[in-house]
Amino acid sequence: MSSKSDTHDVGSSPHVVLFPFMAKGHTIPTIQLALLFLRHGAQVTFLTTPANRAFIFESLSNTTANIVDLPFPNVPGIPAGVESTDKLPSRSLLLPFLTSTPLMQADFERVLKELPTINFMVTDLFLGWTLDAAFKLGIPRLSFGGWNVFTTVIYDDLVLKRQGLLLETKSNEIVVHPNFPSIKLTTNHFEPHLVCSQFFVDQLDAALKSNGTIVNSCSELEPRFLEFWNKERKPKAWCLGPLCLAEPLPRKLVSQEEQPWMKWLETKKETAVLYVAFGSQAEVTKEQSEEIKIGLENSRVNFLWVVGNNEELDEGFVERVKGRGIVVKDWVDQRRILRHESVKGFMSHCGWNSVTESICAKVPILAWPMGADQPLNAIIVVDEIKIGLMVETCDGSMRGFVKGEGLERTVRELMEGEMGKTVRKRVEEVGELAMKAVEGGSSWMNMSELIHQTHVSKYT
């Protein structure tokens, strides 16, 4: 079902179809990409599923975007109506969820045939099967993984070009990219069972066979990796981000009384607050959560900690830190929190959306990667762009256990130390560069070129 006519007249405007994977970390940047296409005068059709429609409609309702639903398949073990990874009752259902999406291909192709002339489609990296439909219908396909160029470069070499290497490598053994030997990687930077799975390899392969790949980054953030990719690899990487800048902050969400954490931040304008959040998918163990409490309590810094649904609130801890710390279990508007004048640091899992939001808010990061591509993002944050510090782990590895005393030290350093001052100054500079890239700079020009190329010459 469509929110607007499926037969709207595209006229002289290029028409792009967007289709994200059903996870908030993929859907949100695709919504932002849709807003950016609209700003550049394109017509947008956004494909989703019935249960995800309301979330997308909330952001696109006041635009000309055409929202079209595709039926979500019945998957054994996954309750009816669960059509997004954040709603899965167990992480064990993630792979069945991922591998069920090809069952949508017939409906996907049917909808494409019913739409007006499509200049190109942008479909999620995890929806590699859409390439087959693109070939069949003669529609150019660009992939979108929501991550950065660095991750694309690393996965291309260590997952596609040297298949099996990560599975054969010992946990403490160093592996390097032949073109970037200064970057030392181990298997702790990956989830070998996932990135080396046939499913993941197939998705990467489909992306490389597409007409291009869209990247939520800008050339100013990772110039050497972008230059390498577009000179030595295919398809072309189009840096159009940071995409979070395409979506303006709402002037008013709800009343301040309905957002006690925002009201609390208002009382901290004269101090520095550490924002702590690990995303919607991270699973923090009870043992690790206890160490976080110790580190935050002993650091004596002000903090706002958003805990996951699987974490229990400790009333004793909440009472002890009352006045300088607040623990939140509700959904929060992360961009609004990061933009608050009192927030001077972000302890983050380094999901790429969170990293770009922090950059654009000019807030330095205390990197604590927990899975997926997050360890690679942490390298970008700490070693490449130099806008953050890394947490201390017991064994020094990227995925090691973090003790309270080590966390206390790194929290204090970020918020009060000399290294913290250095990365805070650096993120101010980088944040300015990122904003200029989207507002008339490199990313804006890339978008203009992409639209012109796909509209005037179909695709070259």
CSV table of C-alpha atoms in Angstrom, one decimal:
chain,number,residue,atom,x,y,z
A,1,MET,CA,0.0,0.0,0.0
A,2,SER,CA,1.3,3.5,-0.9
A,3,SER,CA,0.9,6.7,1.1
A,4,LYS,CA,0.7,8.7,-2.1
A,5,SER,CA,-0.2,7.8,-5.7
A,6,ASP,CA,1.9,5.1,-7.2
A,7,THR,CA,1.5,6.7,-10.5
A,8,HIS,CA,2.8,10.2,-9.7
A,9,ASP,CA,4.4,12.0,-12.7
A,10,VAL,CA,8.1,12.0,-12.3
A,11,GLY,CA,8.4,14.6,-15.2
A,12,SER,CA,11.9,16.0,-15.5
A,13,SER,CA,13.0,15.0,-12.0
A,14,PRO,CA,15.0,11.8,-11.6
A,15,HIS,CA,13.2,9.0,-9.7
A,16,VAL,CA,15.1,6.9,-7.1
A,17,VAL,CA,13.8,3.9,-5.2
A,18,LEU,CA,15.2,3.3,-1.7
A,19,PHE,CA,15.0,0.0,0.2
A,20,PRO,CA,16.7,-0.4,3.5
A,21,PHE,CA,17.3,-3.6,5.5
A,22,MET,CA,14.8,-3.9,8.4
A,23,ALA,CA,17.0,-2.6,11.2
A,24,LYS,CA,17.0,0.8,12.8
A,25,GLY,CA,20.7,1.3,12.2
A,26,HIS,CA,20.0,0.7,8.5
A,27,THR,CA,16.6,2.4,8.2
A,28,ILE,CA,17.5,5.7,9.8
A,29,PRO,CA,20.4,6.6,7.5
A,30,THR,CA,18.3,5.5,4.5
A,31,ILE,CA,15.6,7.9,5.6
A,32,GLN,CA,18.2,10.6,5.9
A,33,LEU,CA,19.4,9.7,2.4
A,34,ALA,CA,15.9,10.1,1.1
A,35,LEU,CA,15.7,13.6,2.6
A,36,LEU,CA,18.9,14.4,0.9
A,37,PHE,CA,17.7,13.2,-2.5
A,38,LEU,CA,14.5,15.3,-2.0
A,39,ARG,CA,16.6,18.4,-1.3
A,40,HIS,CA,18.4,17.8,-4.6
A,41,GLY,CA,15.1,17.7,-6.5
A,42,ALA,CA,14.7,14.0,-7.0
A,43,GLN,CA,11.5,12.0,-6.7
A,44,VAL,CA,11.8,9.3,-4.0
A,45,THR,CA,9.9,6.0,-3.6
A,46,PHE,CA,10.7,4.4,-0.2
A,47,LEU,CA,10.1,0.7,0.2
A,48,THR,CA,9.4,-0.8,3.6
A,49,THR,CA,7.1,-3.4,5.3
A,50,PRO,CA,3.8,-2.8,7.1
A,51,ALA,CA,5.2,-2.9,10.6
A,52,ASN,CA,8.0,-0.5,9.8
A,53,ARG,CA,5.8,2.0,7.9
A,54,ALA,CA,4.8,4.2,10.9
A,55,PHE,CA,8.5,4.7,11.9
A,56,ILE,CA,9.4,5.8,8.3
A,57,PHE,CA,6.2,7.9,7.8
A,58,GLU,CA,7.1,9.9,10.9
A,59,SER,CA,10.1,11.3,9.1
A,60,LEU,CA,8.8,11.5,5.6
A,61,SER,CA,5.1,12.5,6.1
A,62,ASN,CA,5.8,16.2,5.2
A,63,THR,CA,7.7,15.4,2.1
A,64,THR,CA,6.7,14.3,-1.5
A,65,ALA,CA,8.3,10.8,-0.8
A,66,ASN,CA,6.1,7.9,-1.9
A,67,ILE,CA,6.1,5.1,0.8
A,68,VAL,CA,5.2,1.6,-0.5
A,69,ASP,CA,4.8,-1.5,1.7
A,70,LEU,CA,6.1,-4.9,0.7
A,71,PRO,CA,4.7,-7.9,2.6
A,72,PHE,CA,7.2,-9.4,5.1
A,73,PRO,CA,7.5,-13.2,4.8
A,74,ASN,CA,6.4,-15.6,7.4
A,75,VAL,CA,9.6,-16.9,9.1
A,76,PRO,CA,9.5,-20.0,11.5
A,77,GLY,CA,10.3,-18.8,15.0
A,78,ILE,CA,9.7,-15.1,14.3
A,79,PRO,CA,6.4,-13.9,15.7
A,80,ALA,CA,4.0,-12.3,13.3
A,81,GLY,CA,4.4,-8.5,13.1
A,82,VAL,CA,8.1,-8.6,14.1
A,83,GLU,CA,9.7,-7.0,11.0
A,84,SER,CA,12.7,-5.2,12.4
A,85,THR,CA,15.8,-6.7,14.1
A,86,ASP,CA,15.3,-4.6,17.3
A,87,LYS,CA,12.0,-6.4,17.8
A,88,LEU,CA,13.5,-9.9,17.6
A,89,PRO,CA,12.8,-11.8,20.9
A,90,SER,CA,16.3,-13.4,20.6
A,91,ARG,CA,19.6,-12.7,18.9
A,92,SER,CA,19.6,-16.3,17.7
A,93,LEU,CA,16.8,-15.3,15.2
A,94,LEU,CA,19.0,-12.7,13.5
A,95,LEU,CA,20.4,-15.1,10.8
A,96,PRO,CA,16.9,-16.6,10.0
A,97,PHE,CA,15.7,-13.0,9.7
A,98,LEU,CA,18.5,-12.0,7.4
A,99,THR,CA,18.2,-15.0,5.2
A,100,SER,CA,14.4,-14.7,4.9
A,101,THR,CA,14.4,-11.4,2.9
A,102,PRO,CA,15.0,-13.0,-0.5
A,103,LEU,CA,11.4,-14.3,-0.2
A,104,MET,CA,10.3,-10.7,-0.8
A,105,GLN,CA,11.8,-10.6,-4.3
A,106,ALA,CA,8.6,-11.4,-6.3
A,107,ASP,CA,6.7,-8.6,-4.5
A,108,PHE,CA,9.8,-6.3,-4.9
A,109,GLU,CA,9.8,-6.9,-8.7
A,110,ARG,CA,6.0,-6.5,-8.9
A,111,VAL,CA,6.2,-3.0,-7.2
A,112,LEU,CA,9.1,-1.9,-9.4
A,113,LYS,CA,7.1,-2.7,-12.5
A,114,GLU,CA,4.1,-0.7,-11.3
A,115,LEU,CA,6.1,2.4,-10.5
A,116,PRO,CA,6.9,5.2,-13.0
A,117,THR,CA,10.3,5.1,-14.8
A,118,ILE,CA,13.0,4.5,-12.2
A,119,ASN,CA,16.4,6.0,-12.9
A,120,PHE,CA,18.2,4.0,-10.2
A,121,MET,CA,17.6,2.1,-7.0
A,122,VAL,CA,19.6,2.3,-3.7
A,123,THR,CA,19.1,-0.9,-1.8
A,124,ASP,CA,20.7,-2.2,1.4
A,125,LEU,CA,24.0,-4.1,1.3
A,126,PHE,CA,22.1,-6.9,3.2
A,127,LEU,CA,19.6,-7.1,0.4
A,128,GLY,CA,22.0,-8.4,-2.2
A,129,TRP,CA,19.3,-10.3,-4.0
A,130,THR,CA,17.9,-7.0,-5.3
A,131,LEU,CA,20.8,-7.0,-7.7
A,132,ASP,CA,19.2,-9.9,-9.6
A,133,ALA,CA,15.9,-7.9,-9.8
A,134,ALA,CA,17.9,-4.8,-11.0
A,135,PHE,CA,19.5,-6.8,-13.8
A,136,LYS,CA,16.2,-8.4,-14.8
A,137,LEU,CA,14.4,-5.1,-15.0
A,138,GLY,CA,17.3,-3.0,-16.4
A,139,ILE,CA,17.4,-0.7,-13.4
A,140,PRO,CA,20.9,0.5,-12.1
A,141,ARG,CA,21.5,-0.6,-8.5
A,142,LEU,CA,23.7,1.2,-5.9
A,143,SER,CA,24.3,-0.6,-2.6
A,144,PHE,CA,24.2,1.1,0.7
A,145,GLY,CA,25.7,-0.5,3.8
A,146,GLY,CA,25.5,2.6,6.1
A,147,TRP,CA,29.2,2.3,7.0
A,148,ASN,CA,32.4,4.1,6.0
A,149,VAL,CA,34.9,3.6,3.2
A,150,PHE,CA,37.5,2.1,5.6
A,151,THR,CA,35.2,-0.8,6.4
A,152,THR,CA,34.5,-1.3,2.7
A,153,VAL,CA,38.3,-1.4,2.0
A,154,ILE,CA,39.0,-3.9,4.8
A,155,TYR,CA,36.1,-6.3,4.1
A,156,ASP,CA,37.0,-6.3,0.4
A,157,ASP,CA,40.5,-7.5,1.2
A,158,LEU,CA,40.0,-9.7,4.2
A,159,VAL,CA,36.6,-11.2,3.4
A,160,LEU,CA,36.4,-11.3,-0.3
A,161,LYS,CA,39.9,-11.4,-1.7
A,162,ARG,CA,41.4,-13.6,1.0
A,163,GLN,CA,38.4,-15.7,1.9
A,164,GLY,CA,39.0,-18.0,4.9
A,165,LEU,CA,42.0,-16.0,6.2
A,166,LEU,CA,40.1,-14.7,9.3
A,167,LEU,CA,38.9,-18.2,10.1
A,168,GLU,CA,42.5,-19.6,9.9
A,169,THR,CA,44.1,-16.7,11.9
A,170,LYS,CA,44.8,-17.1,15.6
A,171,SER,CA,43.1,-14.5,17.9
A,172,ASN,CA,46.4,-12.7,18.7
A,173,GLU,CA,47.9,-12.9,15.3
A,174,ILE,CA,48.3,-9.6,13.3
A,175,VAL,CA,46.8,-9.3,9.8
A,176,VAL,CA,47.4,-6.3,7.6
A,177,HIS,CA,45.9,-4.9,4.4
A,178,PRO,CA,48.7,-4.9,1.7
A,179,ASN,CA,48.0,-1.2,0.9
A,180,PHE,CA,47.8,0.0,4.5
A,181,PRO,CA,50.4,-1.9,6.5
A,182,SER,CA,50.4,0.6,9.4
A,183,ILE,CA,46.9,-0.6,10.4
A,184,LYS,CA,47.3,-3.7,12.6
A,185,LEU,CA,44.2,-5.9,12.8
A,186,THR,CA,43.4,-9.2,14.6
A,187,THR,CA,40.4,-11.4,14.5
A,188,ASN,CA,39.1,-9.4,17.6
A,189,HIS,CA,38.3,-6.6,15.1
A,190,PHE,CA,35.8,-8.9,13.4
A,191,GLU,CA,33.1,-11.5,14.0
A,192,PRO,CA,34.6,-14.2,11.7
A,193,HIS,CA,31.6,-16.5,12.0
A,194,LEU,CA,29.5,-13.7,10.6
A,195,VAL,CA,31.7,-11.9,8.1
A,196,CYS,CA,33.0,-15.1,6.7
A,197,SER,CA,29.6,-16.7,6.4
A,198,GLN,CA,28.4,-17.5,2.9
A,199,PHE,CA,25.5,-15.1,3.4
A,200,PHE,CA,27.7,-12.1,4.2
A,201,VAL,CA,30.2,-13.0,1.4
A,202,ASP,CA,27.3,-13.1,-1.1
A,203,GLN,CA,26.1,-9.6,0.0
A,204,LEU,CA,29.6,-8.1,-0.4
A,205,ASP,CA,29.9,-9.8,-3.8
A,206,ALA,CA,26.6,-8.3,-5.0
A,207,ALA,CA,27.7,-4.9,-3.8
A,208,LEU,CA,30.9,-5.1,-5.9
A,209,LYS,CA,28.8,-6.1,-9.0
A,210,SER,CA,26.5,-3.1,-8.6
A,211,ASN,CA,26.7,0.2,-10.3
A,212,GLY,CA,28.1,2.0,-7.3
A,213,THR,CA,28.1,2.1,-3.5
A,214,ILE,CA,26.8,5.0,-1.4
A,215,VAL,CA,28.8,5.8,1.8
A,216,ASN,CA,27.7,7.6,4.9
A,217,SER,CA,30.9,9.6,5.1
A,218,CYS,CA,32.7,12.5,3.4
A,219,SER,CA,36.1,12.8,1.7
A,220,GLU,CA,37.3,15.0,4.6
A,221,LEU,CA,36.9,12.2,7.1
A,222,GLU,CA,38.8,9.4,5.4
A,223,PRO,CA,40.6,10.8,2.3
A,224,ARG,CA,43.3,8.1,1.8
A,225,PHE,CA,40.8,5.3,1.9
A,226,LEU,CA,38.4,7.0,-0.5
A,227,GLU,CA,41.2,7.8,-2.9
A,228,PHE,CA,42.5,4.2,-2.8
A,229,TRP,CA,39.0,2.7,-3.4
A,230,ASN,CA,38.0,4.9,-6.3
A,231,LYS,CA,41.4,4.5,-7.9
A,232,GLU,CA,42.1,0.8,-7.3
A,233,ARG,CA,38.6,-0.8,-6.8
A,234,LYS,CA,35.1,-0.9,-8.2
A,235,PRO,CA,32.4,0.1,-8.1
A,236,LYS,CA,32.7,3.8,-7.4
A,237,ALA,CA,32.1,4.9,-3.8
A,238,TRP,CA,29.9,8.0,-3.5
A,239,CYS,CA,30.5,9.8,-0.2
A,240,LEU,CA,27.2,11.7,0.5
A,241,GLY,CA,27.4,12.2,4.2
A,242,PRO,CA,27.4,12.6,7.1
A,243,LEU,CA,23.7,11.8,6.4
A,244,CYS,CA,22.5,12.9,9.8
A,245,LEU,CA,22.9,16.5,8.7
A,246,ALA,CA,20.2,16.0,6.1
A,247,GLU,CA,17.6,15.6,8.8
A,248,PRO,CA,17.0,18.8,10.8
A,249,LEU,CA,16.4,18.5,14.5
A,250,PRO,CA,12.7,18.9,15.3
A,251,ARG,CA,12.0,22.3,16.8
A,252,LYS,CA,9.9,20.7,19.5
A,253,LEU,CA,9.4,17.0,20.2
A,254,VAL,CA,7.4,16.7,23.4
A,255,SER,CA,7.1,18.9,26.5
A,256,GLN,CA,10.1,19.1,28.8
A,257,GLU,CA,8.1,17.3,31.5
A,258,GLU,CA,7.8,14.3,29.3
A,259,GLN,CA,11.6,14.2,28.8
A,260,PRO,CA,13.1,14.2,32.3
A,261,TRP,CA,16.6,13.6,31.0
A,262,MET,CA,16.5,16.8,28.8
A,263,LYS,CA,15.2,18.7,31.8
A,264,TRP,CA,18.1,17.2,33.8
A,265,LEU,CA,20.6,18.3,31.2
A,266,GLU,CA,19.2,21.9,31.5
A,267,THR,CA,20.4,21.9,35.1
A,268,LYS,CA,23.9,21.0,34.0
A,269,LYS,CA,24.6,23.8,31.6
A,270,GLU,CA,27.5,25.0,33.7
A,271,THR,CA,29.1,21.6,33.9
A,272,ALA,CA,30.3,18.8,31.6
A,273,VAL,CA,28.2,15.7,31.0
A,274,LEU,CA,29.3,12.4,29.7
A,275,TYR,CA,26.6,10.7,27.5
A,276,VAL,CA,26.7,6.9,27.7
A,277,ALA,CA,24.9,4.7,25.2
A,278,PHE,CA,25.7,1.5,23.3
A,279,GLY,CA,22.9,1.4,20.7
A,280,SER,CA,19.7,-0.7,20.4
A,281,GLN,CA,21.4,-4.0,19.6
A,282,ALA,CA,24.2,-4.3,22.1
A,283,GLU,CA,23.9,-6.8,24.9
A,284,VAL,CA,25.8,-5.8,28.0
A,285,THR,CA,26.3,-8.6,30.5
A,286,LYS,CA,25.3,-8.1,34.1
A,287,GLU,CA,29.0,-8.5,35.1
A,288,GLN,CA,30.1,-5.8,32.7
A,289,SER,CA,27.2,-3.5,33.7
A,290,GLU,CA,28.4,-3.7,37.3
A,291,GLU,CA,31.9,-2.5,36.3
A,292,ILE,CA,30.3,0.4,34.3
A,293,LYS,CA,28.6,1.4,37.5
A,294,ILE,CA,31.8,1.3,39.4
A,295,GLY,CA,33.7,3.3,36.8
A,296,LEU,CA,31.0,6.0,36.5
A,297,GLU,CA,30.4,6.3,40.2
A,298,ASN,CA,34.1,6.6,41.1
A,299,SER,CA,34.9,9.0,38.2
A,300,ARG,CA,32.9,11.7,39.8
A,301,VAL,CA,31.9,13.1,36.4
A,302,ASN,CA,28.3,14.0,35.5
A,303,PHE,CA,26.7,11.4,33.2
A,304,LEU,CA,23.5,10.5,31.4
A,305,TRP,CA,23.5,6.7,30.8
A,306,VAL,CA,20.9,5.1,28.5
A,307,VAL,CA,20.7,1.4,29.4
A,308,GLY,CA,19.4,-1.4,27.2
A,309,ASN,CA,16.1,-3.3,27.7
A,310,ASN,CA,17.9,-6.3,29.0
A,311,GLU,CA,19.6,-4.3,31.8
A,312,GLU,CA,18.0,-3.9,35.3
A,313,LEU,CA,18.0,-0.6,37.0
A,314,ASP,CA,20.0,-0.6,40.2
A,315,GLU,CA,18.1,1.6,42.6
A,316,GLY,CA,21.0,1.7,45.0
A,317,PHE,CA,23.3,3.0,42.3
A,318,VAL,CA,20.8,5.5,41.1
A,319,GLU,CA,20.4,6.9,44.6
A,320,ARG,CA,24.2,7.1,45.1
A,321,VAL,CA,24.8,9.1,41.9
A,322,LYS,CA,21.7,11.2,42.3
A,323,GLY,CA,22.4,14.8,41.4
A,324,ARG,CA,25.3,14.1,39.0
A,325,GLY,CA,24.1,11.1,37.2
A,326,ILE,CA,20.9,9.9,35.6
A,327,VAL,CA,20.0,6.5,34.2
A,328,VAL,CA,17.4,6.3,31.4
A,329,LYS,CA,15.7,3.2,30.0
A,330,ASP,CA,13.4,4.9,27.5
A,331,TRP,CA,14.0,5.7,23.9
A,332,VAL,CA,15.9,9.0,23.6
A,333,ASP,CA,16.6,11.4,20.8
A,334,GLN,CA,20.4,10.9,20.7
A,335,ARG,CA,21.0,13.7,18.3
A,336,ARG,CA,19.3,16.2,20.5
A,337,ILE,CA,21.2,14.9,23.6
A,338,LEU,CA,24.5,15.2,21.8
A,339,ARG,CA,23.7,18.7,20.6
A,340,HIS,CA,23.0,19.9,24.2
A,341,GLU,CA,25.6,22.4,25.4
A,342,SER,CA,26.3,20.4,28.6
A,343,VAL,CA,27.3,17.2,26.8
A,344,LYS,CA,31.1,17.2,26.4
A,345,GLY,CA,31.8,13.4,25.8
A,346,PHE,CA,30.2,10.3,24.4
A,347,MET,CA,31.0,6.8,25.6
A,348,SER,CA,29.9,4.9,22.6
A,349,HIS,CA,29.8,1.4,21.0
A,350,CYS,CA,31.0,3.1,17.8
A,351,GLY,CA,28.1,2.2,15.6
A,352,TRP,CA,28.8,4.4,12.5
A,353,ASN,CA,25.5,6.3,12.8
A,354,SER,CA,26.5,7.3,16.4
A,355,VAL,CA,30.0,8.2,15.3
A,356,THR,CA,28.8,10.6,12.6
A,357,GLU,CA,26.2,12.1,15.0
A,358,SER,CA,28.9,12.7,17.5
A,359,ILE,CA,31.2,14.3,14.9
A,360,CYS,CA,28.4,16.6,13.7
A,361,ALA,CA,27.6,17.6,17.3
A,362,LYS,CA,31.4,18.2,17.9
A,363,VAL,CA,31.5,15.8,20.9
A,364,PRO,CA,34.6,13.6,21.4
A,365,ILE,CA,34.1,9.8,21.8
A,366,LEU,CA,35.2,7.2,24.4
A,367,ALA,CA,35.2,4.2,22.1
A,368,TRP,CA,33.9,0.9,23.4
A,369,PRO,CA,33.2,-1.3,20.3
A,370,MET,CA,31.0,-4.3,21.0
A,371,GLY,CA,30.4,-6.1,17.7
A,372,ALA,CA,29.8,-6.0,13.9
A,373,ASP,CA,31.8,-3.2,12.2
A,374,GLN,CA,32.3,-1.3,15.5
A,375,PRO,CA,35.9,-2.3,16.1
A,376,LEU,CA,36.8,-1.0,12.7
A,377,ASN,CA,34.9,2.3,13.4
A,378,ALA,CA,36.9,2.6,16.6
A,379,ILE,CA,40.1,2.6,14.6
A,380,ILE,CA,38.8,5.4,12.5
A,381,VAL,CA,37.7,7.4,15.6
A,382,VAL,CA,40.9,6.9,17.6
A,383,ASP,CA,43.8,6.4,15.1
A,384,GLU,CA,42.6,8.0,11.9
A,385,ILE,CA,40.4,11.0,12.6
A,386,LYS,CA,41.8,11.3,16.2
A,387,ILE,CA,38.5,12.5,17.7
A,388,GLY,CA,38.4,10.0,20.6
A,389,LEU,CA,40.1,7.7,23.1
A,390,MET,CA,39.8,4.0,23.6
A,391,VAL,CA,38.5,2.3,26.7
A,392,GLU,CA,41.0,0.1,28.7
A,393,THR,CA,40.3,-3.6,28.4
A,394,CYS,CA,41.8,-6.2,30.8
A,395,ASP,CA,43.7,-8.0,28.0
A,396,GLY,CA,44.3,-5.1,25.7
A,397,SER,CA,42.1,-6.5,23.0
A,398,MET,CA,39.3,-4.7,21.2
A,399,ARG,CA,36.7,-7.0,22.8
A,400,GLY,CA,38.2,-7.5,26.2
A,401,PHE,CA,36.4,-7.1,29.5
A,402,VAL,CA,36.5,-3.6,31.0
A,403,LYS,CA,37.1,-3.2,34.7
A,404,GLY,CA,35.7,-0.3,36.7
A,405,GLU,CA,39.1,1.2,37.6
A,406,GLY,CA,40.2,1.2,34.0
A,407,LEU,CA,36.9,2.8,32.9
A,408,GLU,CA,37.2,5.4,35.6
A,409,ARG,CA,40.7,6.4,34.3
A,410,THR,CA,39.6,6.8,30.6
A,411,VAL,CA,36.4,8.6,31.6
A,412,ARG,CA,38.4,11.1,33.6
A,413,GLU,CA,40.9,11.5,30.8
A,414,LEU,CA,38.3,12.2,28.2
A,415,MET,CA,36.4,14.7,30.3
A,416,GLU,CA,39.2,16.3,32.2
A,417,GLY,CA,42.6,15.3,30.9
A,418,GLU,CA,45.0,16.7,28.4
A,419,MET,CA,44.3,14.0,25.8
A,420,GLY,CA,40.6,14.8,26.3
A,421,LYS,CA,41.3,18.5,25.5
A,422,THR,CA,43.2,17.4,22.4
A,423,VAL,CA,40.5,15.3,20.9
A,424,ARG,CA,37.9,17.9,21.9
A,425,LYS,CA,39.7,20.5,19.8
A,426,ARG,CA,40.1,18.0,17.0
A,427,VAL,CA,36.4,17.1,16.9
A,428,GLU,CA,35.5,20.8,16.7
A,429,GLU,CA,37.6,21.0,13.5
A,430,VAL,CA,36.3,17.8,12.0
A,431,GLY,CA,32.7,18.7,12.8
A,432,GLU,CA,33.1,21.9,10.8
A,433,LEU,CA,34.5,20.1,7.9
A,434,ALA,CA,31.7,17.6,7.9
A,435,MET,CA,29.0,20.3,7.9
A,436,LYS,CA,30.7,22.1,5.1
A,437,ALA,CA,30.8,18.9,3.1
A,438,VAL,CA,27.0,18.4,3.2
A,439,GLU,CA,26.2,22.1,2.8
A,440,GLY,CA,27.6,22.9,-0.6
A,441,GLY,CA,30.9,21.0,-0.2
A,442,SER,CA,32.3,17.6,-1.4
A,443,SER,CA,29.2,15.5,-0.4
A,444,TRP,CA,26.8,18.0,-1.8
A,445,MET,CA,28.7,18.1,-5.1
A,446,ASN,CA,28.9,14.3,-5.2
A,447,MET,CA,25.1,14.1,-4.8
A,448,SER,CA,24.6,16.6,-7.6
A,449,GLU,CA,27.0,14.6,-9.8
A,450,LEU,CA,25.3,11.3,-9.0
A,451,ILE,CA,21.8,12.6,-9.8
A,452,HIS,CA,23.0,14.2,-13.0
A,453,GLN,CA,24.8,11.1,-14.1
A,454,THR,CA,21.9,8.7,-13.5
A,455,HIS,CA,19.3,11.1,-14.9
A,456,VAL,CA,20.9,12.4,-18.0
A,457,SER,CA,22.8,9.3,-19.1
A,458,LYS,CA,20.7,6.6,-17.3
A,459,TYR,CA,24.0,5.4,-15.8
A,460,THR,CA,27.6,5.2,-16.9
